[in-house]
């Protein structure tokens, strides 16, 4: 079973889209394993986005992610990393497929609502950056067989 980090970024929180984003992930069949609203520190922002340091949009990205609260979550399920990224759509909302969150709710790459881990390695390091082990809940989804049962 895979776990992945999902952030509803400040634009998603301010625009009242936390519920819509959670609903889409729940309805897809993914399981919420951890969640908290955080005012992101400059240190956490720079650690999380270290890979983008030096890019033209980096300082703006740090300003944006620390500008207002972020809803940080851990989602779990079979192939959760690729499933969540598929539900989010392309990083640039103008290139995201219809029906994805970024297509349906956004228009700008600088205000693209969400972040989702892009690989098992990054998911593991991002989850440990944002959550302590005690903040992640191990529970059974009672609909599991209805979602993933094999014939
Ligand atoms: P995210 O998935 O959080 O990962 C890095 C973020 O950088 C990305 O979403 C966007 O918010 C932002 N980003 C990526 N490319 C650009 C760009 N060309 N201009 C502005 N912001 C960008």
PDB file of C-alpha atoms and ligand atoms in Angstrom:
ATOM      1  CA  UNK A   1       0.000   0.000   0.000  1.00  0.00           C
ATOM      2  CA  UNK A   2       1.389   3.402  -0.933  1.00  0.00           C
ATOM      3  CA  UNK A   3       1.229   6.642   1.013  1.00  0.00           C
ATOM      4  CA  UNK A   4       1.638  10.114  -0.471  1.00  0.00           C
ATOM      5  CA  UNK A   5       1.779  13.673   0.810  1.00  0.00           C
ATOM      6  CA  UNK A   6      -0.921  16.065  -0.395  1.00  0.00           C
ATOM      7  CA  UNK A   7      -0.944  19.781   0.375  1.00  0.00           C
ATOM      8  CA  UNK A   8      -3.900  22.054  -0.197  1.00  0.00           C
ATOM      9  CA  UNK A   9      -1.868  25.218  -0.664  1.00  0.00           C
ATOM     10  CA  UNK A  10      -2.853  28.702   0.584  1.00  0.00           C
ATOM     11  CA  UNK A  11      -4.978  29.511  -2.475  1.00  0.00           C
ATOM     12  CA  UNK A  12      -7.018  26.319  -1.968  1.00  0.00           C
ATOM     13  CA  UNK A  13      -7.530  27.039   1.735  1.00  0.00           C
ATOM     14  CA  UNK A  14      -8.457  30.701   1.170  1.00  0.00           C
ATOM     15  CA  UNK A  15     -10.812  29.824  -1.686  1.00  0.00           C
ATOM     16  CA  UNK A  16     -12.692  27.297   0.447  1.00  0.00           C
ATOM     17  CA  UNK A  17     -11.686  24.311  -1.673  1.00  0.00           C
ATOM     18  CA  UNK A  18     -10.371  21.967   1.057  1.00  0.00           C
ATOM     19  CA  UNK A  19     -13.676  20.095   1.114  1.00  0.00           C
ATOM     20  CA  UNK A  20     -13.898  19.707  -2.671  1.00  0.00           C
ATOM     21  CA  UNK A  21     -10.326  18.409  -2.868  1.00  0.00           C
ATOM     22  CA  UNK A  22     -10.803  15.932  -0.004  1.00  0.00           C
ATOM     23  CA  UNK A  23     -14.097  14.792  -1.508  1.00  0.00           C
ATOM     24  CA  UNK A  24     -12.493  13.958  -4.855  1.00  0.00           C
ATOM     25  CA  UNK A  25      -9.738  11.919  -3.215  1.00  0.00           C
ATOM     26  CA  UNK A  26     -12.245  10.097  -0.970  1.00  0.00           C
ATOM     27  CA  UNK A  27     -14.567   9.337  -3.861  1.00  0.00           C
ATOM     28  CA  UNK A  28     -11.648   8.015  -5.897  1.00  0.00           C
ATOM     29  CA  UNK A  29     -11.213   5.332  -3.210  1.00  0.00           C
ATOM     30  CA  UNK A  30      -8.201   6.701  -1.377  1.00  0.00           C
ATOM     31  CA  UNK A  31      -7.974   6.688   2.414  1.00  0.00           C
ATOM     32  CA  UNK A  32      -7.037   9.701   4.548  1.00  0.00           C
ATOM     33  CA  UNK A  33      -4.304   8.677   6.981  1.00  0.00           C
ATOM     34  CA  UNK A  34      -3.294  12.059   8.429  1.00  0.00           C
ATOM     35  CA  UNK A  35      -4.349  15.695   8.248  1.00  0.00           C
ATOM     36  CA  UNK A  36      -3.463  19.021   9.822  1.00  0.00           C
ATOM     37  CA  UNK A  37      -3.789  22.724   9.080  1.00  0.00           C
ATOM     38  CA  UNK A  38      -0.364  24.387   9.264  1.00  0.00           C
ATOM     39  CA  UNK A  39       1.009  27.896   9.038  1.00  0.00           C
ATOM     40  CA  UNK A  40       4.160  26.899   7.147  1.00  0.00           C
ATOM     41  CA  UNK A  41       7.485  28.281   8.411  1.00  0.00           C
ATOM     42  CA  UNK A  42      10.131  29.639   6.078  1.00  0.00           C
ATOM     43  CA  UNK A  43      12.366  26.715   7.132  1.00  0.00           C
ATOM     44  CA  UNK A  44       9.763  24.044   6.304  1.00  0.00           C
ATOM     45  CA  UNK A  45       8.941  25.751   2.985  1.00  0.00           C
ATOM     46  CA  UNK A  46      12.604  25.847   1.948  1.00  0.00           C
ATOM     47  CA  UNK A  47      13.144  22.197   2.944  1.00  0.00           C
ATOM     48  CA  UNK A  48      10.041  21.058   1.088  1.00  0.00           C
ATOM     49  CA  UNK A  49      10.886  22.973  -2.085  1.00  0.00           C
ATOM     50  CA  UNK A  50      14.711  22.553  -1.900  1.00  0.00           C
ATOM     51  CA  UNK A  51      14.711  20.906  -5.324  1.00  0.00           C
ATOM     52  CA  UNK A  52      13.441  24.162  -6.878  1.00  0.00           C
ATOM     53  CA  UNK A  53      16.084  26.410  -5.250  1.00  0.00           C
ATOM     54  CA  UNK A  54      17.657  28.702  -7.848  1.00  0.00           C
ATOM     55  CA  UNK A  55      14.710  28.562 -10.247  1.00  0.00           C
ATOM     56  CA  UNK A  56      13.215  31.937 -11.228  1.00  0.00           C
ATOM     57  CA  UNK A  57       9.959  31.207  -9.379  1.00  0.00           C
ATOM     58  CA  UNK A  58      11.606  29.849  -6.182  1.00  0.00           C
ATOM     59  CA  UNK A  59      11.410  32.929  -3.908  1.00  0.00           C
ATOM     60  CA  UNK A  60       7.846  33.598  -5.070  1.00  0.00           C
ATOM     61  CA  UNK A  61       6.975  29.976  -4.337  1.00  0.00           C
ATOM     62  CA  UNK A  62       8.318  30.306  -0.761  1.00  0.00           C
ATOM     63  CA  UNK A  63       6.360  33.539  -0.275  1.00  0.00           C
ATOM     64  CA  UNK A  64       3.181  31.893  -1.614  1.00  0.00           C
ATOM     65  CA  UNK A  65       3.375  28.697   0.480  1.00  0.00           C
ATOM     66  CA  UNK A  66       4.070  30.667   3.703  1.00  0.00           C
ATOM     67  CA  UNK A  67       1.458  33.369   3.019  1.00  0.00           C
ATOM     68  CA  UNK A  68      -1.550  31.654   4.624  1.00  0.00           C
ATOM     69  CA  UNK A  69      -2.348  28.204   6.114  1.00  0.00           C
ATOM     70  CA  UNK A  70      -1.808  24.958   4.240  1.00  0.00           C
ATOM     71  CA  UNK A  71      -3.839  21.768   4.738  1.00  0.00           C
ATOM     72  CA  UNK A  72      -1.282  18.955   4.871  1.00  0.00           C
ATOM     73  CA  UNK A  73      -2.500  15.388   4.425  1.00  0.00           C
ATOM     74  CA  UNK A  74      -1.292  11.843   3.989  1.00  0.00           C
ATOM     75  CA  UNK A  75      -3.404   9.733   1.612  1.00  0.00           C
ATOM     76  CA  UNK A  76      -3.093   5.998   1.244  1.00  0.00           C
ATOM     77  CA  UNK A  77      -4.122   3.335  -1.244  1.00  0.00           C
ATOM     78  CA  UNK A  78      -2.884   1.048  -4.014  1.00  0.00           C
ATOM     79  CA  UNK A  79      -0.791   3.196  -6.402  1.00  0.00           C
ATOM     80  CA  UNK A  80      -1.742   6.235  -4.312  1.00  0.00           C
ATOM     81  CA  UNK A  81       1.144   8.364  -5.647  1.00  0.00           C
ATOM     82  CA  UNK A  82       0.153   8.156  -9.307  1.00  0.00           C
ATOM     83  CA  UNK A  83      -3.577   8.081  -8.532  1.00  0.00           C
ATOM     84  CA  UNK A  84      -3.392  11.333  -6.565  1.00  0.00           C
ATOM     85  CA  UNK A  85      -1.296  13.045  -9.244  1.00  0.00           C
ATOM     86  CA  UNK A  86      -3.792  11.934 -11.877  1.00  0.00           C
ATOM     87  CA  UNK A  87      -6.654  13.380  -9.821  1.00  0.00           C
ATOM     88  CA  UNK A  88      -4.721  16.664  -9.389  1.00  0.00           C
ATOM     89  CA  UNK A  89      -3.886  17.018 -13.104  1.00  0.00           C
ATOM     90  CA  UNK A  90      -0.828  18.642 -14.694  1.00  0.00           C
ATOM     91  CA  UNK A  91       1.133  21.206 -12.663  1.00  0.00           C
ATOM     92  CA  UNK A  92       0.004  23.910 -15.091  1.00  0.00           C
ATOM     93  CA  UNK A  93      -3.800  24.144 -14.793  1.00  0.00           C
ATOM     94  CA  UNK A  94      -4.017  25.251 -18.428  1.00  0.00           C
ATOM     95  CA  UNK A  95      -2.559  21.872 -19.431  1.00  0.00           C
ATOM     96  CA  UNK A  96      -4.557  19.803 -16.925  1.00  0.00           C
ATOM     97  CA  UNK A  97      -7.203  17.439 -18.293  1.00  0.00           C
ATOM     98  CA  UNK A  98     -10.883  18.266 -17.792  1.00  0.00           C
ATOM     99  CA  UNK A  99     -12.201  16.599 -14.658  1.00  0.00           C
ATOM    100  CA  UNK A 100      -8.960  17.055 -12.734  1.00  0.00           C
ATOM    101  CA  UNK A 101      -8.819  19.372  -9.735  1.00  0.00           C
ATOM    102  CA  UNK A 102      -6.391  21.827 -11.333  1.00  0.00           C
ATOM    103  CA  UNK A 103      -8.389  21.991 -14.556  1.00  0.00           C
ATOM    104  CA  UNK A 104     -11.701  22.408 -12.798  1.00  0.00           C
ATOM    105  CA  UNK A 105     -10.643  24.942 -10.142  1.00  0.00           C
ATOM    106  CA  UNK A 106      -7.542  26.819 -11.352  1.00  0.00           C
ATOM    107  CA  UNK A 107      -5.962  28.696 -14.267  1.00  0.00           C
ATOM    108  CA  UNK A 108      -2.462  29.688 -13.093  1.00  0.00           C
ATOM    109  CA  UNK A 109       0.660  27.556 -12.498  1.00  0.00           C
ATOM    110  CA  UNK A 110       1.579  29.938  -9.663  1.00  0.00           C
ATOM    111  CA  UNK A 111      -1.739  29.296  -7.915  1.00  0.00           C
ATOM    112  CA  UNK A 112      -2.294  25.618  -8.716  1.00  0.00           C
ATOM    113  CA  UNK A 113      -4.021  24.702  -5.420  1.00  0.00           C
ATOM    114  CA  UNK A 114      -2.258  21.472  -4.502  1.00  0.00           C
ATOM    115  CA  UNK A 115       1.021  19.655  -4.165  1.00  0.00           C
ATOM    116  CA  UNK A 116       1.350  15.864  -4.385  1.00  0.00           C
ATOM    117  CA  UNK A 117       4.471  13.715  -4.052  1.00  0.00           C
ATOM    118  CA  UNK A 118       5.841  12.514  -7.395  1.00  0.00           C
ATOM    119  CA  UNK A 119       7.712   9.310  -6.473  1.00  0.00           C
ATOM    120  CA  UNK A 120       7.899   6.729  -3.660  1.00  0.00           C
ATOM    121  CA  UNK A 121      11.244   8.221  -2.508  1.00  0.00           C
ATOM    122  CA  UNK A 122       9.875  11.771  -2.408  1.00  0.00           C
ATOM    123  CA  UNK A 123       6.634  10.609  -0.770  1.00  0.00           C
ATOM    124  CA  UNK A 124       8.606   8.988   2.071  1.00  0.00           C
ATOM    125  CA  UNK A 125      10.851  12.013   2.618  1.00  0.00           C
ATOM    126  CA  UNK A 126       7.991  14.538   2.311  1.00  0.00           C
ATOM    127  CA  UNK A 127       5.745  12.604   4.719  1.00  0.00           C
ATOM    128  CA  UNK A 128       8.545  12.480   7.307  1.00  0.00           C
ATOM    129  CA  UNK A 129       9.190  16.203   6.789  1.00  0.00           C
ATOM    130  CA  UNK A 130       5.556  17.187   7.393  1.00  0.00           C
ATOM    131  CA  UNK A 131       4.299  14.513   9.833  1.00  0.00           C
ATOM    132  CA  UNK A 132       5.535  12.663  12.903  1.00  0.00           C
ATOM    133  CA  UNK A 133       4.807   8.895  12.915  1.00  0.00           C
ATOM    134  CA  UNK A 134       2.215   9.456  15.693  1.00  0.00           C
ATOM    135  CA  UNK A 135       0.236  11.808  13.455  1.00  0.00           C
ATOM    136  CA  UNK A 136      -0.387   9.090  10.873  1.00  0.00           C
ATOM    137  CA  UNK A 137      -3.369   6.874  11.673  1.00  0.00           C
ATOM    138  CA  UNK A 138      -3.452   3.187  10.795  1.00  0.00           C
ATOM    139  CA  UNK A 139      -7.093   2.235  10.158  1.00  0.00           C
ATOM    140  CA  UNK A 140      -9.142  -0.021   7.917  1.00  0.00           C
ATOM    141  CA  UNK A 141     -11.447   1.313   5.214  1.00  0.00           C
ATOM    142  CA  UNK A 142     -14.617  -0.800   5.516  1.00  0.00           C
ATOM    143  CA  UNK A 143     -15.316  -0.330   1.787  1.00  0.00           C
ATOM    144  CA  UNK A 144     -11.902  -1.739   0.805  1.00  0.00           C
ATOM    145  CA  UNK A 145     -13.294  -4.933  -0.775  1.00  0.00           C
ATOM    146  CA  UNK A 146     -15.887  -2.913  -2.712  1.00  0.00           C
ATOM    147  CA  UNK A 147     -13.117  -0.717  -4.074  1.00  0.00           C
ATOM    148  CA  UNK A 148     -10.328  -3.216  -4.656  1.00  0.00           C
ATOM    149  CA  UNK A 149     -11.802  -6.722  -4.530  1.00  0.00           C
ATOM    150  CA  UNK A 150     -10.487  -8.968  -7.317  1.00  0.00           C
ATOM    151  CA  UNK A 151     -12.618 -11.306  -9.416  1.00  0.00           C
TER     152      UNK A 151
HETATM  153  P1  LIG B   1       4.013  21.874  -6.751  1.00  0.00           P
HETATM  154  O1  LIG B   1       3.435  20.591  -7.198  1.00  0.00           O
HETATM  155  O2  LIG B   1       3.763  22.306  -5.338  1.00  0.00           O
HETATM  156  O3  LIG B   1       5.596  21.819  -6.992  1.00  0.00           O
HETATM  157  C1  LIG B   1       6.371  22.950  -7.230  1.00  0.00           C
HETATM  158  C2  LIG B   1       5.542  24.184  -7.398  1.00  0.00           C
HETATM  159  O4  LIG B   1       6.210  25.235  -8.025  1.00  0.00           O
HETATM  160  C3  LIG B   1       4.376  23.861  -8.317  1.00  0.00           C
HETATM  161  O5  LIG B   1       3.471  23.026  -7.698  1.00  0.00           O
HETATM  162  C4  LIG B   1       3.910  25.258  -8.655  1.00  0.00           C
HETATM  163  O6  LIG B   1       3.126  25.800  -7.586  1.00  0.00           O
HETATM  164  C5  LIG B   1       5.243  26.000  -8.713  1.00  0.00           C
HETATM  165  N1  LIG B   1       5.730  26.158 -10.076  1.00  0.00           N
HETATM  166  C6  LIG B   1       6.208  25.202 -10.901  1.00  0.00           C
HETATM  167  N2  LIG B   1       6.570  25.738 -12.086  1.00  0.00           N
HETATM  168  C7  LIG B   1       6.323  27.055 -11.988  1.00  0.00           C
HETATM  169  C8  LIG B   1       6.489  28.141 -12.867  1.00  0.00           C
HETATM  170  N3  LIG B   1       6.990  27.976 -14.089  1.00  0.00           N
HETATM  171  N4  LIG B   1       6.127  29.364 -12.435  1.00  0.00           N
HETATM  172  C9  LIG B   1       5.616  29.542 -11.206  1.00  0.00           C
HETATM  173  N5  LIG B   1       5.433  28.542 -10.303  1.00  0.00           N
HETATM  174  C10 LIG B   1       5.786  27.314 -10.700  1.00  0.00           C
END
